[in-house]
PDB file of C-alpha atoms in Angstrom:
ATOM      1  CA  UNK A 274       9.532   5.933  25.199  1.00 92.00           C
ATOM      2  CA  UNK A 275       8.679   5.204  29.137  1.00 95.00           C
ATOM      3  CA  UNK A 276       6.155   2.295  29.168  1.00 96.00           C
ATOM      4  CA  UNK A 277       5.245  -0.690  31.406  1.00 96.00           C
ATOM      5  CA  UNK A 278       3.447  -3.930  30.396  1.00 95.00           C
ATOM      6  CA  UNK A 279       0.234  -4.620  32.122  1.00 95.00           C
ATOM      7  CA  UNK A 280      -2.306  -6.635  32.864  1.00 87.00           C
ATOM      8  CA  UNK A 281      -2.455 -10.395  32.037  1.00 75.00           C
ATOM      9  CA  UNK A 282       0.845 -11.768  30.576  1.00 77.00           C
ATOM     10  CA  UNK A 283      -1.224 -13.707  27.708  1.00 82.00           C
ATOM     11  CA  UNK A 284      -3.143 -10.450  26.634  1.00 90.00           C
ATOM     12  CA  UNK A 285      -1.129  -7.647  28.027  1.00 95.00           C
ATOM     13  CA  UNK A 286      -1.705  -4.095  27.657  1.00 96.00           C
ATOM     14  CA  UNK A 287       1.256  -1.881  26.983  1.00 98.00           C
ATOM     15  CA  UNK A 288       0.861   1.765  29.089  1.00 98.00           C
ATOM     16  CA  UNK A 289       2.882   4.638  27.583  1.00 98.00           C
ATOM     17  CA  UNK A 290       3.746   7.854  29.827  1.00 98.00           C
ATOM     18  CA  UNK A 291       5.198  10.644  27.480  1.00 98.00           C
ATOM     19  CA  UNK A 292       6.316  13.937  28.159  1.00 97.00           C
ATOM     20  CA  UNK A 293       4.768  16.945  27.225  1.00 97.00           C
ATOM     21  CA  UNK A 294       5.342  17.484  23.361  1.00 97.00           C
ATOM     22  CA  UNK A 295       6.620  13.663  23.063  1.00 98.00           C
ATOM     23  CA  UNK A 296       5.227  11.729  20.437  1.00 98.00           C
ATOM     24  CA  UNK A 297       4.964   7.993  19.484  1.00 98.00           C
ATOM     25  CA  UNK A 298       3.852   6.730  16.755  1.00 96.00           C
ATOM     26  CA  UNK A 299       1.072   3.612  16.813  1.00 96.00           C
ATOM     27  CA  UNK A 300      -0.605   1.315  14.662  1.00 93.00           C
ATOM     28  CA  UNK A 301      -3.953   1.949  13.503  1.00 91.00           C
ATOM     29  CA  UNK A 302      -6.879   1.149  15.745  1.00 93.00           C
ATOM     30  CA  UNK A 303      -4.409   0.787  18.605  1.00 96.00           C
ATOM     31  CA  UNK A 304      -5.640   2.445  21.107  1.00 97.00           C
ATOM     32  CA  UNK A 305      -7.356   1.888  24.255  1.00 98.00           C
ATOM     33  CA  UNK A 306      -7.417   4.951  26.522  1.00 98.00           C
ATOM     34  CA  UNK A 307      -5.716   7.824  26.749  1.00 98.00           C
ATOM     35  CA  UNK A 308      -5.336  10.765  29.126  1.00 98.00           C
ATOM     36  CA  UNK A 309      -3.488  14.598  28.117  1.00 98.00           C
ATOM     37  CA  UNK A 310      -2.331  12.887  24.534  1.00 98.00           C
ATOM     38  CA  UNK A 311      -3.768  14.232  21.344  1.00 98.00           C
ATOM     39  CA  UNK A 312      -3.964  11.245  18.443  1.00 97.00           C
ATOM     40  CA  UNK A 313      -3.515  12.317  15.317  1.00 95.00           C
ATOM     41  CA  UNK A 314      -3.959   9.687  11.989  1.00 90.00           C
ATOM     42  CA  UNK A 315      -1.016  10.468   9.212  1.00 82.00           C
ATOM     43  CA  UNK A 316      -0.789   8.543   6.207  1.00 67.00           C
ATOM     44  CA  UNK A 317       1.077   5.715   5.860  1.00 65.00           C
ATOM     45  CA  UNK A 318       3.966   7.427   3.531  1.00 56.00           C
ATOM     46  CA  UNK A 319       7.552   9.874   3.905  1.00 55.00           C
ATOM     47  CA  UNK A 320       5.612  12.219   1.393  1.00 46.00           C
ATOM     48  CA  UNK A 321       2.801  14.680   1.490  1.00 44.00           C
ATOM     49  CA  UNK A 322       0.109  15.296  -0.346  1.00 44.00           C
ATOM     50  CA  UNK A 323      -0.575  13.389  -3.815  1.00 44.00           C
ATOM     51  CA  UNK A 324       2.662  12.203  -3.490  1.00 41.00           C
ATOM     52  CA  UNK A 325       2.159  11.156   0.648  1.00 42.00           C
ATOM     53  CA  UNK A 326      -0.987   9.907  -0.886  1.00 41.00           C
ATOM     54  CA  UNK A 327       0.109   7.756  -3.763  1.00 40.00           C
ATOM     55  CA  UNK A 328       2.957   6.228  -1.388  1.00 48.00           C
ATOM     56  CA  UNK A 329       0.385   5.114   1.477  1.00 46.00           C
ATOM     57  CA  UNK A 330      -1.610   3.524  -1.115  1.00 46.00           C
ATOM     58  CA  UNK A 331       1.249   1.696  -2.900  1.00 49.00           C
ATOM     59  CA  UNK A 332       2.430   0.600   0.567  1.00 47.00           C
ATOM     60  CA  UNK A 333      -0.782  -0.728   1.437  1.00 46.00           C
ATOM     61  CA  UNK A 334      -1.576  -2.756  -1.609  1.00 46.00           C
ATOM     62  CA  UNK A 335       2.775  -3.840  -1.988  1.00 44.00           C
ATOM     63  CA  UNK A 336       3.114  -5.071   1.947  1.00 44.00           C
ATOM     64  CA  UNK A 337      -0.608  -6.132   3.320  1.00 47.00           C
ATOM     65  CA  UNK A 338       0.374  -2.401   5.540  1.00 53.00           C
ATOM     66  CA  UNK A 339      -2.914   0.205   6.261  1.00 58.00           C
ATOM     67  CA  UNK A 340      -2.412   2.924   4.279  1.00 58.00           C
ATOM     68  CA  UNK A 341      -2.400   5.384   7.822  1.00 75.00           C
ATOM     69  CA  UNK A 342      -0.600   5.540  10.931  1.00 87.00           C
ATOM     70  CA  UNK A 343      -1.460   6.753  14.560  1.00 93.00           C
ATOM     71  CA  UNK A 344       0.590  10.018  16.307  1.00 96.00           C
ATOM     72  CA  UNK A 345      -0.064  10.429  20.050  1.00 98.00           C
ATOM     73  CA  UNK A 346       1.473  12.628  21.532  1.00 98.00           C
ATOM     74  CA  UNK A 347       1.649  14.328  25.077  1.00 98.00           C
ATOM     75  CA  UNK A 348      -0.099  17.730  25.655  1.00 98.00           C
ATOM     76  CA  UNK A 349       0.013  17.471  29.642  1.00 95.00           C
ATOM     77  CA  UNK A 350       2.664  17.350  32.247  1.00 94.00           C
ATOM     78  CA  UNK A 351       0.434  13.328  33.075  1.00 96.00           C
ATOM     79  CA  UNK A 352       0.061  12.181  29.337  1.00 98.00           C
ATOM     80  CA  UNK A 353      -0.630   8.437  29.153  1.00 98.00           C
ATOM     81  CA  UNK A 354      -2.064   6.327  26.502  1.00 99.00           C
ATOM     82  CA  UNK A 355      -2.809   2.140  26.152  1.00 98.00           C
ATOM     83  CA  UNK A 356      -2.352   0.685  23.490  1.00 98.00           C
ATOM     84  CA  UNK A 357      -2.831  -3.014  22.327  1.00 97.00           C
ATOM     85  CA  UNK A 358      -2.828  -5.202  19.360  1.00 95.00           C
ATOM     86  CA  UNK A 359      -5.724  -6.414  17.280  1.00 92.00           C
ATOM     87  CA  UNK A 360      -5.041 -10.023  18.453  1.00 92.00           C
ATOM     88  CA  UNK A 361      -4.430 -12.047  21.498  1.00 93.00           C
ATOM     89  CA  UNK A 362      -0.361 -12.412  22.481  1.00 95.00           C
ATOM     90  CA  UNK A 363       2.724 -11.228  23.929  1.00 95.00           C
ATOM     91  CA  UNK A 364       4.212  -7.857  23.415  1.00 96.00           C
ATOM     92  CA  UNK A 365       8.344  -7.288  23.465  1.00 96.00           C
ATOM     93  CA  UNK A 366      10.422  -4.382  22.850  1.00 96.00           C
ATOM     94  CA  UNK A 367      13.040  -4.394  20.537  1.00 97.00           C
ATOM     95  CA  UNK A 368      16.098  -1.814  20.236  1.00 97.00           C
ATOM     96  CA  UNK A 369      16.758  -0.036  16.908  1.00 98.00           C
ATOM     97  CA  UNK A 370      19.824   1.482  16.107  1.00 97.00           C
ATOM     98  CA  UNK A 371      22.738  -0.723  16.645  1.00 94.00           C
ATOM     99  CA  UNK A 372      20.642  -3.635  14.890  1.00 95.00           C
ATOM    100  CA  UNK A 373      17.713  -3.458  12.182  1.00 97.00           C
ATOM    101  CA  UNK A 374      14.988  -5.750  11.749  1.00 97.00           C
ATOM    102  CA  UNK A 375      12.396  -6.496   9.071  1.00 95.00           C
ATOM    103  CA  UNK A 376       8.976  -6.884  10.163  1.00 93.00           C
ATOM    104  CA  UNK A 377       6.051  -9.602   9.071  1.00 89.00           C
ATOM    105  CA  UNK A 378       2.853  -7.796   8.471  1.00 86.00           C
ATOM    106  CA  UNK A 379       0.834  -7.236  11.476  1.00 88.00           C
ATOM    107  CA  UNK A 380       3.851  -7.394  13.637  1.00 93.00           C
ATOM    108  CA  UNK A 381       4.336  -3.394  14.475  1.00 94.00           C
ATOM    109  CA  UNK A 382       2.417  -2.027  17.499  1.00 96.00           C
ATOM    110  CA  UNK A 383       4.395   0.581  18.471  1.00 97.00           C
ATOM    111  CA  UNK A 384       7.592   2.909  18.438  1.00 97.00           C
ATOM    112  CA  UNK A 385       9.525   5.972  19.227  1.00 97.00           C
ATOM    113  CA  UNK A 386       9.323   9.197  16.865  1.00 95.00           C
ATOM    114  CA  UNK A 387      13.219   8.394  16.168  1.00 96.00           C
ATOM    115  CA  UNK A 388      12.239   5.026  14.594  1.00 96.00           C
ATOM    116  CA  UNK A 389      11.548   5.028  10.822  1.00 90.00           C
ATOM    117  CA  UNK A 390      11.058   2.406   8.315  1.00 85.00           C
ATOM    118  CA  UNK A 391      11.651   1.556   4.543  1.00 85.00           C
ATOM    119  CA  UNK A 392       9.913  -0.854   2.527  1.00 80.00           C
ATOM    120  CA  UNK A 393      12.509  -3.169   0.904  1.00 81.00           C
ATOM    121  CA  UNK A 394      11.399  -5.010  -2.075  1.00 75.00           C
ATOM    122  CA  UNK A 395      11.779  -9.086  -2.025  1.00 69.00           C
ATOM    123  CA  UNK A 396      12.410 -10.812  -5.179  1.00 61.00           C
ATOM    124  CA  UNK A 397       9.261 -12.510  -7.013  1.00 49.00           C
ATOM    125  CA  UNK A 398      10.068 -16.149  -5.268  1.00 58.00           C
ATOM    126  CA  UNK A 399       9.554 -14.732  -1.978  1.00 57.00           C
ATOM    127  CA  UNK A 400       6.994 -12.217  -2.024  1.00 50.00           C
ATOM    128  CA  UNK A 401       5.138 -14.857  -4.131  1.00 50.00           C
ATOM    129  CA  UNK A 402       5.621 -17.868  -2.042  1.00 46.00           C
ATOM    130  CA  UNK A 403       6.108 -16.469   1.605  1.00 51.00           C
ATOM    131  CA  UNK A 404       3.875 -14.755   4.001  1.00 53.00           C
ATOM    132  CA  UNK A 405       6.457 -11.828   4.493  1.00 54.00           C
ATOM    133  CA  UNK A 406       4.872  -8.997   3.543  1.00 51.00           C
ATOM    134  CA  UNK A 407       4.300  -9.494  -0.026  1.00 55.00           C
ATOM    135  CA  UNK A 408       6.501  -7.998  -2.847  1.00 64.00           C
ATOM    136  CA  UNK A 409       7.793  -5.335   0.308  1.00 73.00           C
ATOM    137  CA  UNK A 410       8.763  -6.012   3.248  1.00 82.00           C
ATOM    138  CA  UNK A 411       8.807  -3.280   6.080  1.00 87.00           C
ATOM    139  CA  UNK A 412      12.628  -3.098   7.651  1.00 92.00           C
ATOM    140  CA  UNK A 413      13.276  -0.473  10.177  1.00 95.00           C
ATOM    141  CA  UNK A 414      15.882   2.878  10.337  1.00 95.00           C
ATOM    142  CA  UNK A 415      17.127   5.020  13.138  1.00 97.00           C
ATOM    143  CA  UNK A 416      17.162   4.393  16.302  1.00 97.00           C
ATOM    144  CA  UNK A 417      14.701   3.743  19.652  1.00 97.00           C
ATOM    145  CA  UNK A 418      12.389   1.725  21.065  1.00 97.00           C
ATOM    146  CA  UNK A 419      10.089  -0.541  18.885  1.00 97.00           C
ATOM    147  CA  UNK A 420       7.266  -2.476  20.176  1.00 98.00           C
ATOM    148  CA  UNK A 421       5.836  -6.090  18.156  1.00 97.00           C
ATOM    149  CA  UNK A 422       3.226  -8.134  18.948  1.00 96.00           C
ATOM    150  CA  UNK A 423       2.526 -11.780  18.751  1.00 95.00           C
ATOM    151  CA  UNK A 424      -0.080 -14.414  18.230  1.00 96.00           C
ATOM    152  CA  UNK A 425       0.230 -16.717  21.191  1.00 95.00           C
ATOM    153  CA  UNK A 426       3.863 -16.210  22.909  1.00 95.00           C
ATOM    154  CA  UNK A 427       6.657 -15.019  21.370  1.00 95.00           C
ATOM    155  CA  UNK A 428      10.394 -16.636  21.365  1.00 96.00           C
ATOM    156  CA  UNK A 429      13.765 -15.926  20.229  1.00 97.00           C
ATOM    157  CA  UNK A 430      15.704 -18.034  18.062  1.00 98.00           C
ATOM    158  CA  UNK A 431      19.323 -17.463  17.594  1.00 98.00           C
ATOM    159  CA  UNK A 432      20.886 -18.118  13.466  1.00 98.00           C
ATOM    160  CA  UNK A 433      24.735 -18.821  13.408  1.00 98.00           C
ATOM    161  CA  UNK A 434      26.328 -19.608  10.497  1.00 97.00           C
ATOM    162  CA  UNK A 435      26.827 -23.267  11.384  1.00 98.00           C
ATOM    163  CA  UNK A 436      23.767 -23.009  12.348  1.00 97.00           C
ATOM    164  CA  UNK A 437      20.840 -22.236   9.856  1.00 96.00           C
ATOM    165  CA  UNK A 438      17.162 -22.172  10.848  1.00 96.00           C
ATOM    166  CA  UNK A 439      14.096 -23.081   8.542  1.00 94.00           C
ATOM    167  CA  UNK A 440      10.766 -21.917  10.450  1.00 94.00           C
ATOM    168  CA  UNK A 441       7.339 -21.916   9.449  1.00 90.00           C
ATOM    169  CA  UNK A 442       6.226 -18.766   7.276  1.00 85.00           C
ATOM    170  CA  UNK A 443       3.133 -18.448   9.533  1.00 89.00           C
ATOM    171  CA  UNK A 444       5.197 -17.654  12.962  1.00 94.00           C
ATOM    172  CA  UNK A 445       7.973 -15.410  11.775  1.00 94.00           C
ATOM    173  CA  UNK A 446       7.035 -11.842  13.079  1.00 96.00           C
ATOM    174  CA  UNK A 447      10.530  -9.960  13.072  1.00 96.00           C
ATOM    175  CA  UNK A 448      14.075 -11.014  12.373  1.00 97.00           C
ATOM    176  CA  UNK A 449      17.317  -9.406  12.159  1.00 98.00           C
ATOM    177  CA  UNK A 450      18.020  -7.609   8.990  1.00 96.00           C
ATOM    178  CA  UNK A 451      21.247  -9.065   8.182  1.00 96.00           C
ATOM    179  CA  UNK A 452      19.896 -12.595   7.720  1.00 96.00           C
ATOM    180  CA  UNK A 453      19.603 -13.533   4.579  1.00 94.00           C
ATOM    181  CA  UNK A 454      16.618 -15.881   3.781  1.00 91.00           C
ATOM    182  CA  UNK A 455      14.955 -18.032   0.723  1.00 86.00           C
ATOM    183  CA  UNK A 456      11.881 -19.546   1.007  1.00 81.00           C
ATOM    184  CA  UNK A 457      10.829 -22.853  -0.120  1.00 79.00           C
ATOM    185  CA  UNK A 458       8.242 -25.837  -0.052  1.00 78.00           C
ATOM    186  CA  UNK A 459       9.120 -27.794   3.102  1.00 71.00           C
ATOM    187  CA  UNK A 460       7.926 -31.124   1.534  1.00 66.00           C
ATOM    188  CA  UNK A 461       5.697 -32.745  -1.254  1.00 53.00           C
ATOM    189  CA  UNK A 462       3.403 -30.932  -3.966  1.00 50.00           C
ATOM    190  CA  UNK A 463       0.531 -31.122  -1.401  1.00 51.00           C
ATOM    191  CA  UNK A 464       1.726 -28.520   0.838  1.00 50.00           C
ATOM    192  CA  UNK A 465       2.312 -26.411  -2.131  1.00 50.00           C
ATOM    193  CA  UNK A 466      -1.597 -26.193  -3.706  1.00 49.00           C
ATOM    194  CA  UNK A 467      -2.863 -25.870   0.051  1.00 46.00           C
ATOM    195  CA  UNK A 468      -0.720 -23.423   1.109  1.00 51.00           C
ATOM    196  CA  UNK A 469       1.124 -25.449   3.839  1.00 55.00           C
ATOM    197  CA  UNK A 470       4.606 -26.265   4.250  1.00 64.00           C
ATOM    198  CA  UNK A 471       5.907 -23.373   3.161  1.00 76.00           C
ATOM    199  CA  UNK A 472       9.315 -22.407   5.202  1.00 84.00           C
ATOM    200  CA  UNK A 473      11.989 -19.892   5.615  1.00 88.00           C
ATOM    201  CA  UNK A 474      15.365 -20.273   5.903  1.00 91.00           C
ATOM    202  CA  UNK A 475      17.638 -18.279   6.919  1.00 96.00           C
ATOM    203  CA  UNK A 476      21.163 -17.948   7.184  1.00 97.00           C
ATOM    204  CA  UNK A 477      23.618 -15.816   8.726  1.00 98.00           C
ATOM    205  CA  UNK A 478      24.131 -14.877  12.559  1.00 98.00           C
ATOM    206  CA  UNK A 479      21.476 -13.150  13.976  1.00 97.00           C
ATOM    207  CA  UNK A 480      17.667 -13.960  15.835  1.00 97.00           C
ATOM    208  CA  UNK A 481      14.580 -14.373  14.886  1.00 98.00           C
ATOM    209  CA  UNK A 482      11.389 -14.054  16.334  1.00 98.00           C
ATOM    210  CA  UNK A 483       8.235 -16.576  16.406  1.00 98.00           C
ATOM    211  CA  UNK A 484       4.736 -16.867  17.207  1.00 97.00           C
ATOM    212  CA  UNK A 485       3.665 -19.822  18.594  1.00 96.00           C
ATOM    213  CA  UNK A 486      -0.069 -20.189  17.049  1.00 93.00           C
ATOM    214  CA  UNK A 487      -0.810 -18.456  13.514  1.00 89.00           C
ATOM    215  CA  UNK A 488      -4.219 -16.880  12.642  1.00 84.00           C
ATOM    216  CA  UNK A 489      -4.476 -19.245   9.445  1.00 81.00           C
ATOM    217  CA  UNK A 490      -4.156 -21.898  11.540  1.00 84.00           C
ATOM    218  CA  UNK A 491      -6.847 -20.722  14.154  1.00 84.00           C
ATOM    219  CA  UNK A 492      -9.332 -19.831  10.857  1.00 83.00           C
ATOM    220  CA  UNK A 493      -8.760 -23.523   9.649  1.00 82.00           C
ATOM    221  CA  UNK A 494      -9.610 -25.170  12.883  1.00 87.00           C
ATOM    222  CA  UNK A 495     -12.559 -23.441  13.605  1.00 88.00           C
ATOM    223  CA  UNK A 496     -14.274 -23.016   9.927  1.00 88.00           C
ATOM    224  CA  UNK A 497     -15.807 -26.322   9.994  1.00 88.00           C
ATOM    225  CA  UNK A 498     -18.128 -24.553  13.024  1.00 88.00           C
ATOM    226  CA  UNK A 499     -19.075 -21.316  11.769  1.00 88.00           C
ATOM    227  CA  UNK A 500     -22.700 -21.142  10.146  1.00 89.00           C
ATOM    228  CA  UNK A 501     -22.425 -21.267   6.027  1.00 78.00           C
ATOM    229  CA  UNK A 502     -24.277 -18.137   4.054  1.00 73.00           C
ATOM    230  CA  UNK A 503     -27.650 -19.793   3.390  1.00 62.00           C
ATOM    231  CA  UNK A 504     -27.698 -20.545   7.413  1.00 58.00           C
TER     232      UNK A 504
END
C-alpha cells in the first residue's frame, strides 16, 4: 500500500495511490474522495452468505465492530482514494507479519488486502470490565501495512518484563499480541460504579499504543452544556 499523510498533523488525511487491480480494504464510512477506485461494502465476516451473514452480525454485537467493511480498489493506471477516521487524531502505520497486534474498537482505519484478522475471545473479567472490545477482541494475521487512528496524538510505550505497564482502558488503541494483560480497578469502589479507574496491565516485552484524550472523557466534560430533551 503506497500512501502519504496529509494535511494538518492534528487531523491528517491519509492519501492512498494503488495500482490498477490493487485493493485495500477500509473502515466503514471512511472515505473522502476518490479518483479511478471502485468501493465496494463486504460484510464484516470470512464467510458468505447466511453463514458471511450470521458471522458479521455476531462480530458486531461480540466486539462493538460494524457488521461491513469497505474494498477500494484501483480500476485506472491514477487510482487514488482519502480516507480518514470518524474522529479528530493522529494516524500511524503499523507492520504486520513479523509482529501481531490486537486492536481496541475504533482503532482500524485501514490496511493492505494481505492483512486479515481474527476475533480472539477474552475471558469474562476482561471483556466485562475493560473497554477492549468486549467479549472479542480483533487481533490481526498475515502480513502488510495496517493503518490506526487515534483520539488526540498517539505514543508508543515500550513493556519489558522488568518492566510492566498499567494504562488507562480509555487510551489503549493497539498493542502487541504477545503481551499478556489483566484488567483491574485502579483504586477504591468509586471508580468501579462510575466506570473510572479501570486499568490494564500488561506484561511481557512488547509496545503499546495510547491516545492521549478519550471520547468518554470529551462526552463527560461537555454534557453539562448540551440542551436536555424538554429544551
Amino acid at each position: 500500500m503506497q500512501y502519504q499523510l496529509i494535511g494538518d498533523s492534528d487531523c491528517p488525511l491519509v492519501k492512498v495511490n494503488l495500482a490498477q487491480g490493487e485493493t485495500i480494504r477500509l473502515e466503514r464510512g471512511s472515505m473522502v474522495y476518490m479518483s479511478d477506485v471502485t468501493l465496494e461494502g463486504k460484510m464484516n465476516s470470512k464467510g458468505a452468505g447466511i453463514g458471511g451473514l450470521l458471522g458479521a452480525i455476531g462480530r458486531s454485537l461480540t466486539s462493538g465492530e460494524s457488521m461491513f467493511i469497505s474494498e477500494a480498489t484501483g480500476v485506472g493506471p491514477r487510482a487514488e482514494i482519502g480516507i480518514a477516521p470518524s474522529v479528530p487524531g493522529k494516524i500511524v502505520a503499523l507492520s504486520v507479519g513479523a509482529a501481531q497486534y490486537r486492536l481496541n474498537t475504533g482503532a482500524y482505519l485501514a490496511s493492505d488486502q494481505t492483512v486479515n484478522y481474527n476475533m480472539v475471545s477474552q475471558n469474562v473479567g476482561k471483556a466485562f470490565f475493560g473497554g477492549t472490545g468486549g467479549f472479542f477482541v480483533m487481533e490481526t494475521a498475515g502480513q502488510g501495512d495496517l493503518l490506526v487512528n487515534a483520539f488526540g496524538d498517539l505514543m508508543e510505550i515500550d513493556v519489558t518484563p522488568d518492566r510492566p505497564m498499567v494504562i488507562d482502558n480509555e487510551h489503549v488503541v493497539a498493542w502487541d499480541a504477545r503481551l499478556d494483560y489483566n484488567i483491574r480497578i485502579a483504586s477504591g469502589t468509586f471508580g468501579f460504579t462510575t466506570g473510572e479507574g479501570l486499568v490494564n496491565e500488561f506484561h511481557g516485552a512488547g509496545k503499546v499504543l495510547i491516545q492521549t484524550r478519550n471520547l468518554h472523557s470529551l462526552a463527560e466534560a461537555v454534557s453539562p452544556y448540551l440542551p436536555s430533551k424538554g429544551n
